[in-house]
Amino acid sequence: MHLVFFVISNWKGFLRPNFEQDLNVFLKQNKIDNITNIFAVPFVSLNMLNEVFSYHKKSIYTYSEQKNNPTAEDSNIFLSAQNSNYVGKNSTGNISSSMLKDLCTHILCGHSETRSEKYSLSEHAIDIITNNLIPIIFVENHLELYKLIENKSFIKSLSDKQINKLTVILEPKHYIGKASAAPIHELEEDFKQIKNLLKERNIEGKVCYGGSLNKENIWPYVDLFDGICFGRFSLSTDFFPTIYEISSYLKNNKYQNSNKSLDSNTYKNKQDLLNDNSLTKENHNTAKNLTNNKSQNTEARDK
Ligand SMILES: O=C(CO)[C@H](O)COP(=O)(O)O
């Protein structure tokens, strides 16, 4: 099976300096086939980035275009909007999903910085889906996703194609904008439950982690999750070099590890975790080892 890791970069309210040049170099050399990159950029950057992408013949395909263009499936670089208004779509200053459908393929849905008091994750997700775009769904925990996928209108609104493109980001809000990311052991239970929820419903979704990630601390999250979401780090000049590092790390390490037998020196990987019936104290201890084993990972990566 071809495994592809997701890297979502949320620029938030920043216009990334020199991004156009860096992206040009990245697209020119783009030989990365094991990472799907989704750039979630401010509204005002969507147009400019569409031009950069089409110059490199990596046009932003919407779902309707994908239906008629089989090569669109091969793309592994996508543009996302950071939000859309599903209530008061036509009010002054609002930007609806329908206005975005020719500019991007994804929309961030439920990011904690965009939720208002009356925010409804399911209504927003349905609005995005019905405009032929893919929602990147942010949840605080597995219960939030459970509520969403129990919602019959949500499930009904998904086409077969969209159902397998569901991307969920586990992002506890108290770990946003901090110096350290959420400790892995605090995420394991939610990760496992989200995976199970999707599996039970035959949804091939990706489960990613977001919150205070940077080039130093990502490795345990790369090991456990199907993808990661960078916030502030997306703006760093180290961002693109880190994508290459992740790609070679994945080639050298991660997918070989999924068959590794466990011993006291081997960290527990995603498959092991999912095979466990319940989270035991051992899981938590091994999760701690994940972080301690960072130097081990770095060595393997640099080989
Ligand atoms: O959007 C984010 C990435 O998931 C998120 O808000 C975290 O931002 P960061 O703490 O600046 O990485």
CSV table of C-alpha atoms and ligand atoms in Angstrom, one decimal:
chain,number,residue,atom,x,y,z
A,1,MET,CA,0.0,0.0,0.0
A,2,HIS,CA,1.3,3.5,-0.9
A,3,LEU,CA,1.5,5.4,2.4
A,4,VAL,CA,1.4,9.1,2.2
A,5,PHE,CA,2.0,11.4,5.2
A,6,PHE,CA,0.1,14.7,5.5
A,7,VAL,CA,1.8,18.0,6.3
A,8,ILE,CA,-0.7,20.8,6.7
A,9,SER,CA,0.7,24.3,7.1
A,10,ASN,CA,-1.5,26.9,8.6
A,11,TRP,CA,0.0,30.4,8.0
A,12,LYS,CA,-2.7,31.9,10.2
A,13,GLY,CA,-2.9,35.7,9.9
A,14,PHE,CA,0.5,36.1,8.4
A,15,LEU,CA,1.7,36.8,4.9
A,16,ARG,CA,4.8,34.6,4.8
A,17,PRO,CA,7.8,36.7,3.6
A,18,ASN,CA,9.6,35.2,0.6
A,19,PHE,CA,7.2,32.4,0.3
A,20,GLU,CA,6.7,32.8,-3.4
A,21,GLN,CA,10.5,32.3,-4.1
A,22,ASP,CA,10.7,29.3,-1.6
A,23,LEU,CA,7.6,27.7,-3.1
A,24,ASN,CA,9.0,28.2,-6.6
A,25,VAL,CA,12.2,26.3,-5.7
A,26,PHE,CA,10.2,23.6,-3.9
A,27,LEU,CA,7.8,23.1,-6.8
A,28,LYS,CA,10.7,23.1,-9.3
A,29,GLN,CA,12.5,20.3,-7.4
A,30,ASN,CA,9.4,18.6,-6.1
A,31,LYS,CA,10.4,15.0,-6.0
A,32,ILE,CA,8.6,14.2,-2.8
A,33,ASP,CA,6.1,11.4,-3.3
A,34,ASN,CA,5.5,10.3,0.2
A,35,ILE,CA,4.1,13.6,1.6
A,36,THR,CA,0.9,15.4,0.8
A,37,ASN,CA,1.3,19.1,1.4
A,38,ILE,CA,-1.7,21.3,2.1
A,39,PHE,CA,-1.0,25.0,2.4
A,40,ALA,CA,-3.7,26.8,4.4
A,41,VAL,CA,-3.1,30.4,3.6
A,42,PRO,CA,-4.9,33.7,4.2
A,43,PHE,CA,-7.6,34.5,1.7
A,44,VAL,CA,-5.6,37.3,0.1
A,45,SER,CA,-2.8,34.8,-0.8
A,46,LEU,CA,-5.0,32.2,-2.6
A,47,ASN,CA,-5.0,34.0,-5.9
A,48,MET,CA,-1.3,34.6,-6.0
A,49,LEU,CA,-0.5,31.0,-5.1
A,50,ASN,CA,-2.9,29.7,-7.7
A,51,GLU,CA,-0.7,31.5,-10.2
A,52,VAL,CA,2.5,30.1,-8.8
A,53,PHE,CA,1.0,26.6,-8.9
A,54,SER,CA,-0.3,26.8,-12.4
A,55,TYR,CA,3.1,28.2,-13.6
A,56,HIS,CA,4.5,24.9,-12.3
A,57,LYS,CA,1.6,23.0,-13.9
A,58,LYS,CA,0.3,22.0,-10.5
A,59,SER,CA,-3.1,23.6,-10.9
A,60,ILE,CA,-5.4,23.6,-8.0
A,61,TYR,CA,-8.0,21.1,-8.9
A,62,THR,CA,-11.4,21.4,-7.5
A,63,TYR,CA,-13.5,18.2,-7.1
A,64,SER,CA,-15.6,19.0,-10.2
A,65,GLU,CA,-12.3,19.3,-12.2
A,66,GLN,CA,-11.0,16.1,-10.7
A,67,LYS,CA,-13.9,14.2,-12.1
A,68,ASN,CA,-12.9,15.2,-15.6
A,69,ASN,CA,-9.2,15.1,-15.2
A,70,PRO,CA,-7.6,11.9,-14.0
A,71,THR,CA,-4.2,13.4,-13.5
A,72,ALA,CA,-5.5,15.7,-10.9
A,73,GLU,CA,-5.5,12.7,-8.6
A,74,ASP,CA,-1.7,12.6,-8.8
A,75,SER,CA,-1.3,16.0,-7.2
A,76,ASN,CA,0.2,15.9,-3.7
A,77,ILE,CA,0.2,19.7,-3.1
A,78,PHE,CA,-3.0,21.5,-2.3
A,79,LEU,CA,-4.2,24.9,-1.3
A,80,SER,CA,-6.7,25.4,1.6
A,81,ALA,CA,-8.6,28.4,2.9
A,82,GLN,CA,-8.4,29.0,6.6
A,83,ASN,CA,-12.1,29.4,7.1
A,84,SER,CA,-15.4,30.1,5.4
A,85,ASN,CA,-18.7,31.7,6.6
A,86,TYR,CA,-21.6,29.3,6.6
A,87,VAL,CA,-24.0,31.6,8.3
A,88,GLY,CA,-24.7,35.0,6.8
A,89,LYS,CA,-22.9,33.8,3.6
A,90,ASN,CA,-23.9,36.9,1.7
A,91,SER,CA,-23.3,39.4,4.4
A,92,THR,CA,-20.8,42.2,4.0
A,93,GLY,CA,-17.2,41.0,4.4
A,94,ASN,CA,-18.1,37.4,4.7
A,95,ILE,CA,-16.4,34.7,2.5
A,96,SER,CA,-18.5,31.7,1.7
A,97,SER,CA,-17.3,28.2,0.7
A,98,SER,CA,-18.9,28.8,-2.7
A,99,MET,CA,-16.7,31.8,-3.3
A,100,LEU,CA,-13.7,29.7,-2.6
A,101,LYS,CA,-14.4,26.7,-4.7
A,102,ASP,CA,-12.2,27.7,-7.6
A,103,LEU,CA,-9.4,28.9,-5.5
A,104,CYS,CA,-8.6,25.9,-3.3
A,105,THR,CA,-9.5,22.3,-2.6
A,106,HIS,CA,-9.7,22.4,1.2
A,107,ILE,CA,-11.1,24.6,3.9
A,108,LEU,CA,-10.1,24.5,7.6
A,109,CYS,CA,-13.2,23.6,9.5
A,110,GLY,CA,-13.6,24.2,13.3
A,111,HIS,CA,-10.1,25.6,14.0
A,112,SER,CA,-10.5,26.9,17.6
A,113,GLU,CA,-9.4,30.4,16.6
A,114,THR,CA,-12.3,30.6,14.2
A,115,ARG,CA,-15.1,29.3,16.3
A,116,SER,CA,-17.7,31.6,17.7
A,117,GLU,CA,-20.2,30.8,20.5
A,118,LYS,CA,-22.8,29.4,18.2
A,119,TYR,CA,-20.4,27.5,16.0
A,120,SER,CA,-21.6,24.2,14.6
A,121,LEU,CA,-19.0,21.9,13.3
A,122,SER,CA,-21.4,19.8,11.4
A,123,GLU,CA,-23.2,22.7,9.7
A,124,HIS,CA,-19.9,24.2,8.6
A,125,ALA,CA,-18.5,20.8,7.4
A,126,ILE,CA,-21.7,20.1,5.4
A,127,ASP,CA,-21.6,23.6,3.8
A,128,ILE,CA,-18.0,23.0,2.7
A,129,ILE,CA,-18.7,19.5,1.4
A,130,THR,CA,-21.8,20.6,-0.6
A,131,ASN,CA,-19.5,23.1,-2.4
A,132,ASN,CA,-17.3,20.2,-3.5
A,133,LEU,CA,-14.5,21.1,-1.2
A,134,ILE,CA,-12.8,19.0,1.5
A,135,PRO,CA,-13.1,20.1,5.2
A,136,ILE,CA,-10.0,19.7,7.3
A,137,ILE,CA,-11.7,19.0,10.6
A,138,PHE,CA,-10.2,20.2,13.8
A,139,VAL,CA,-11.3,18.5,17.0
A,140,GLU,CA,-10.4,18.9,20.6
A,141,ASN,CA,-10.9,15.2,21.3
A,142,HIS,CA,-12.5,12.0,19.9
A,143,LEU,CA,-16.0,12.8,21.4
A,144,GLU,CA,-16.2,15.8,19.1
A,145,LEU,CA,-15.6,13.7,16.1
A,146,TYR,CA,-18.0,11.1,17.3
A,147,LYS,CA,-20.8,13.7,17.5
A,148,LEU,CA,-20.0,14.8,14.0
A,149,ILE,CA,-20.0,11.4,12.3
A,150,GLU,CA,-23.1,10.4,14.2
A,151,ASN,CA,-24.8,13.2,12.5
A,152,LYS,CA,-26.7,11.5,9.6
A,153,SER,CA,-26.8,14.7,7.4
A,154,PHE,CA,-23.0,15.0,7.6
A,155,ILE,CA,-22.4,11.4,6.6
A,156,LYS,CA,-25.0,11.6,3.9
A,157,SER,CA,-23.5,14.8,2.4
A,158,LEU,CA,-20.1,13.0,1.8
A,159,SER,CA,-19.5,11.5,-1.6
A,160,ASP,CA,-17.5,8.3,-1.8
A,161,LYS,CA,-14.5,10.3,-2.9
A,162,GLN,CA,-14.8,12.8,0.0
A,163,ILE,CA,-15.3,10.1,2.5
A,164,ASN,CA,-11.8,8.8,1.9
A,165,LYS,CA,-10.3,12.2,2.0
A,166,LEU,CA,-11.5,13.1,5.4
A,167,THR,CA,-8.7,14.8,7.3
A,168,VAL,CA,-9.1,15.2,11.1
A,169,ILE,CA,-6.7,17.3,13.2
A,170,LEU,CA,-6.5,16.6,16.8
A,171,GLU,CA,-5.6,19.9,18.3
A,172,PRO,CA,-6.3,20.6,22.0
A,173,LYS,CA,-6.6,24.3,22.2
A,174,HIS,CA,-4.5,24.8,25.3
A,175,TYR,CA,-1.5,23.6,23.2
A,176,ILE,CA,-1.8,26.2,20.5
A,177,GLY,CA,0.8,28.9,20.4
A,178,LYS,CA,2.8,27.4,23.2
A,179,ALA,CA,6.5,26.5,23.6
A,180,SER,CA,5.7,22.8,23.8
A,181,ALA,CA,3.3,20.5,22.0
A,182,ALA,CA,0.8,18.2,23.8
A,183,PRO,CA,2.7,15.3,25.4
A,184,ILE,CA,2.1,12.2,23.3
A,185,HIS,CA,0.6,10.2,26.2
A,186,GLU,CA,-2.2,12.8,26.4
A,187,LEU,CA,-3.1,12.2,22.8
A,188,GLU,CA,-2.9,8.4,22.5
A,189,GLU,CA,-6.4,7.6,23.7
A,190,ASP,CA,-8.0,10.2,21.4
A,191,PHE,CA,-5.9,9.1,18.5
A,192,LYS,CA,-6.9,5.5,18.9
A,193,GLN,CA,-10.6,6.3,19.4
A,194,ILE,CA,-10.7,8.6,16.3
A,195,LYS,CA,-9.0,5.8,14.2
A,196,ASN,CA,-11.5,3.3,15.5
A,197,LEU,CA,-14.5,5.6,14.8
A,198,LEU,CA,-13.4,6.1,11.2
A,199,LYS,CA,-12.6,2.4,10.7
A,200,GLU,CA,-16.0,1.3,12.1
A,201,ARG,CA,-17.6,3.4,9.4
A,202,ASN,CA,-15.2,2.4,6.6
A,203,ILE,CA,-13.8,5.9,6.4
A,204,GLU,CA,-10.2,6.0,5.3
A,205,GLY,CA,-9.5,9.3,6.9
A,206,LYS,CA,-6.2,10.7,8.0
A,207,VAL,CA,-5.7,11.6,11.7
A,208,CYS,CA,-3.2,14.3,12.3
A,209,TYR,CA,-1.9,16.3,15.3
A,210,GLY,CA,-1.6,20.1,15.5
A,211,GLY,CA,-0.4,22.5,18.2
A,212,SER,CA,3.1,24.0,18.8
A,213,LEU,CA,5.0,21.8,16.5
A,214,ASN,CA,8.4,22.8,15.1
A,215,LYS,CA,11.4,21.0,13.5
A,216,GLU,CA,12.8,19.9,16.8
A,217,ASN,CA,9.8,18.3,18.4
A,218,ILE,CA,7.9,16.7,15.5
A,219,TRP,CA,9.4,13.2,15.4
A,220,PRO,CA,7.2,11.4,17.9
A,221,TYR,CA,4.1,12.9,16.3
A,222,VAL,CA,5.4,11.8,12.8
A,223,ASP,CA,5.7,8.3,14.2
A,224,LEU,CA,2.3,8.1,15.7
A,225,PHE,CA,0.0,10.2,13.5
A,226,ASP,CA,-0.9,10.1,9.8
A,227,GLY,CA,0.0,13.7,9.5
A,228,ILE,CA,1.0,16.9,11.3
A,229,CYS,CA,-0.2,20.5,11.2
A,230,PHE,CA,2.2,23.4,11.6
A,231,GLY,CA,1.0,26.8,12.7
A,232,ARG,CA,3.7,29.4,13.4
A,233,PHE,CA,6.5,27.1,12.1
A,234,SER,CA,5.0,27.3,8.5
A,235,LEU,CA,6.5,30.8,8.3
A,236,SER,CA,10.0,29.7,9.2
A,237,THR,CA,12.8,29.5,6.6
A,238,ASP,CA,13.3,26.0,8.0
A,239,PHE,CA,9.8,24.9,6.9
A,240,PHE,CA,10.7,23.5,3.4
A,241,PRO,CA,14.0,21.9,4.6
A,242,THR,CA,11.9,20.2,7.3
A,243,ILE,CA,9.5,18.8,4.7
A,244,TYR,CA,12.5,17.1,3.0
A,245,GLU,CA,13.8,15.8,6.4
A,246,ILE,CA,10.3,14.3,7.1
A,247,SER,CA,10.2,12.7,3.7
A,248,SER,CA,13.6,11.0,4.1
A,249,TYR,CA,12.8,10.1,7.7
A,250,LEU,CA,9.6,8.4,6.5
A,251,LYS,CA,11.5,6.5,3.8
A,252,ASN,CA,14.2,5.3,6.2
A,253,ASN,CA,12.2,4.7,9.3
A,254,LYS,CA,8.5,4.9,9.8
A,255,TYR,CA,7.1,2.3,7.5
A,256,GLN,CA,9.8,-0.2,8.3
A,257,ASN,CA,8.9,0.2,12.0
A,258,SER,CA,5.4,-0.9,11.5
A,259,ASN,CA,6.7,-4.5,11.4
A,260,LYS,CA,9.2,-4.2,14.2
A,261,SER,CA,8.8,-6.6,17.1
A,262,LEU,CA,8.6,-4.9,20.4
A,263,ASP,CA,11.3,-5.0,23.0
A,264,SER,CA,12.3,-2.7,25.7
A,265,ASN,CA,14.5,-0.7,23.4
A,266,THR,CA,11.9,-0.3,20.6
A,267,TYR,CA,9.2,2.3,20.9
A,268,LYS,CA,5.6,1.3,20.4
A,269,ASN,CA,4.4,2.4,17.0
A,270,LYS,CA,1.0,3.3,15.6
A,271,GLN,CA,0.0,-0.2,14.6
A,272,ASP,CA,0.9,-1.6,18.0
A,273,LEU,CA,-1.1,1.1,19.6
A,274,LEU,CA,-4.1,0.4,17.5
A,275,ASN,CA,-3.9,-3.3,18.1
A,276,ASP,CA,-4.1,-2.8,21.8
A,277,ASN,CA,-7.6,-3.3,23.3
A,278,SER,CA,-7.1,-0.7,25.9
A,279,LEU,CA,-4.6,1.9,26.8
A,280,THR,CA,-2.5,0.5,29.5
A,281,LYS,CA,0.1,2.1,31.7
A,282,GLU,CA,2.6,0.5,29.4
A,283,ASN,CA,1.4,2.5,26.5
A,284,HIS,CA,1.9,5.7,28.5
A,285,ASN,CA,5.4,4.7,29.5
A,286,THR,CA,6.3,3.7,25.9
A,287,ALA,CA,4.8,7.0,24.7
A,288,LYS,CA,7.2,8.8,27.0
A,289,ASN,CA,10.0,6.8,25.4
A,290,LEU,CA,8.9,8.1,22.1
A,291,THR,CA,10.0,11.5,23.2
A,292,ASN,CA,13.1,10.2,24.8
A,293,ASN,CA,14.0,8.3,21.7
A,294,LYS,CA,14.1,11.5,19.6
A,295,SER,CA,17.8,11.4,19.5
A,296,GLN,CA,17.7,7.8,18.3
A,297,ASN,CA,15.2,8.9,15.6
A,298,THR,CA,17.5,11.8,14.6
A,299,GLU,CA,20.4,9.4,14.2
A,300,ALA,CA,18.4,7.2,11.9
A,301,ARG,CA,17.1,10.2,9.9
A,302,ASP,CA,20.6,11.5,9.4
A,303,LYS,CA,22.0,8.2,8.0
B,1,LIG,O1,-3.2,25.9,13.2
B,1,LIG,C1,-2.5,25.4,13.9
B,1,LIG,C2,-1.6,24.2,13.5
B,1,LIG,O2,-2.4,23.1,13.7
B,1,LIG,C3,-2.5,25.6,15.3
B,1,LIG,O3,-3.3,26.7,15.6
B,1,LIG,C4,-1.2,25.6,16.1
B,1,LIG,O4,-0.5,26.7,15.9
B,1,LIG,P1,1.0,26.7,16.5
B,1,LIG,O5,0.8,26.5,17.9
B,1,LIG,O6,1.5,28.0,16.1
B,1,LIG,O7,1.8,25.6,15.8
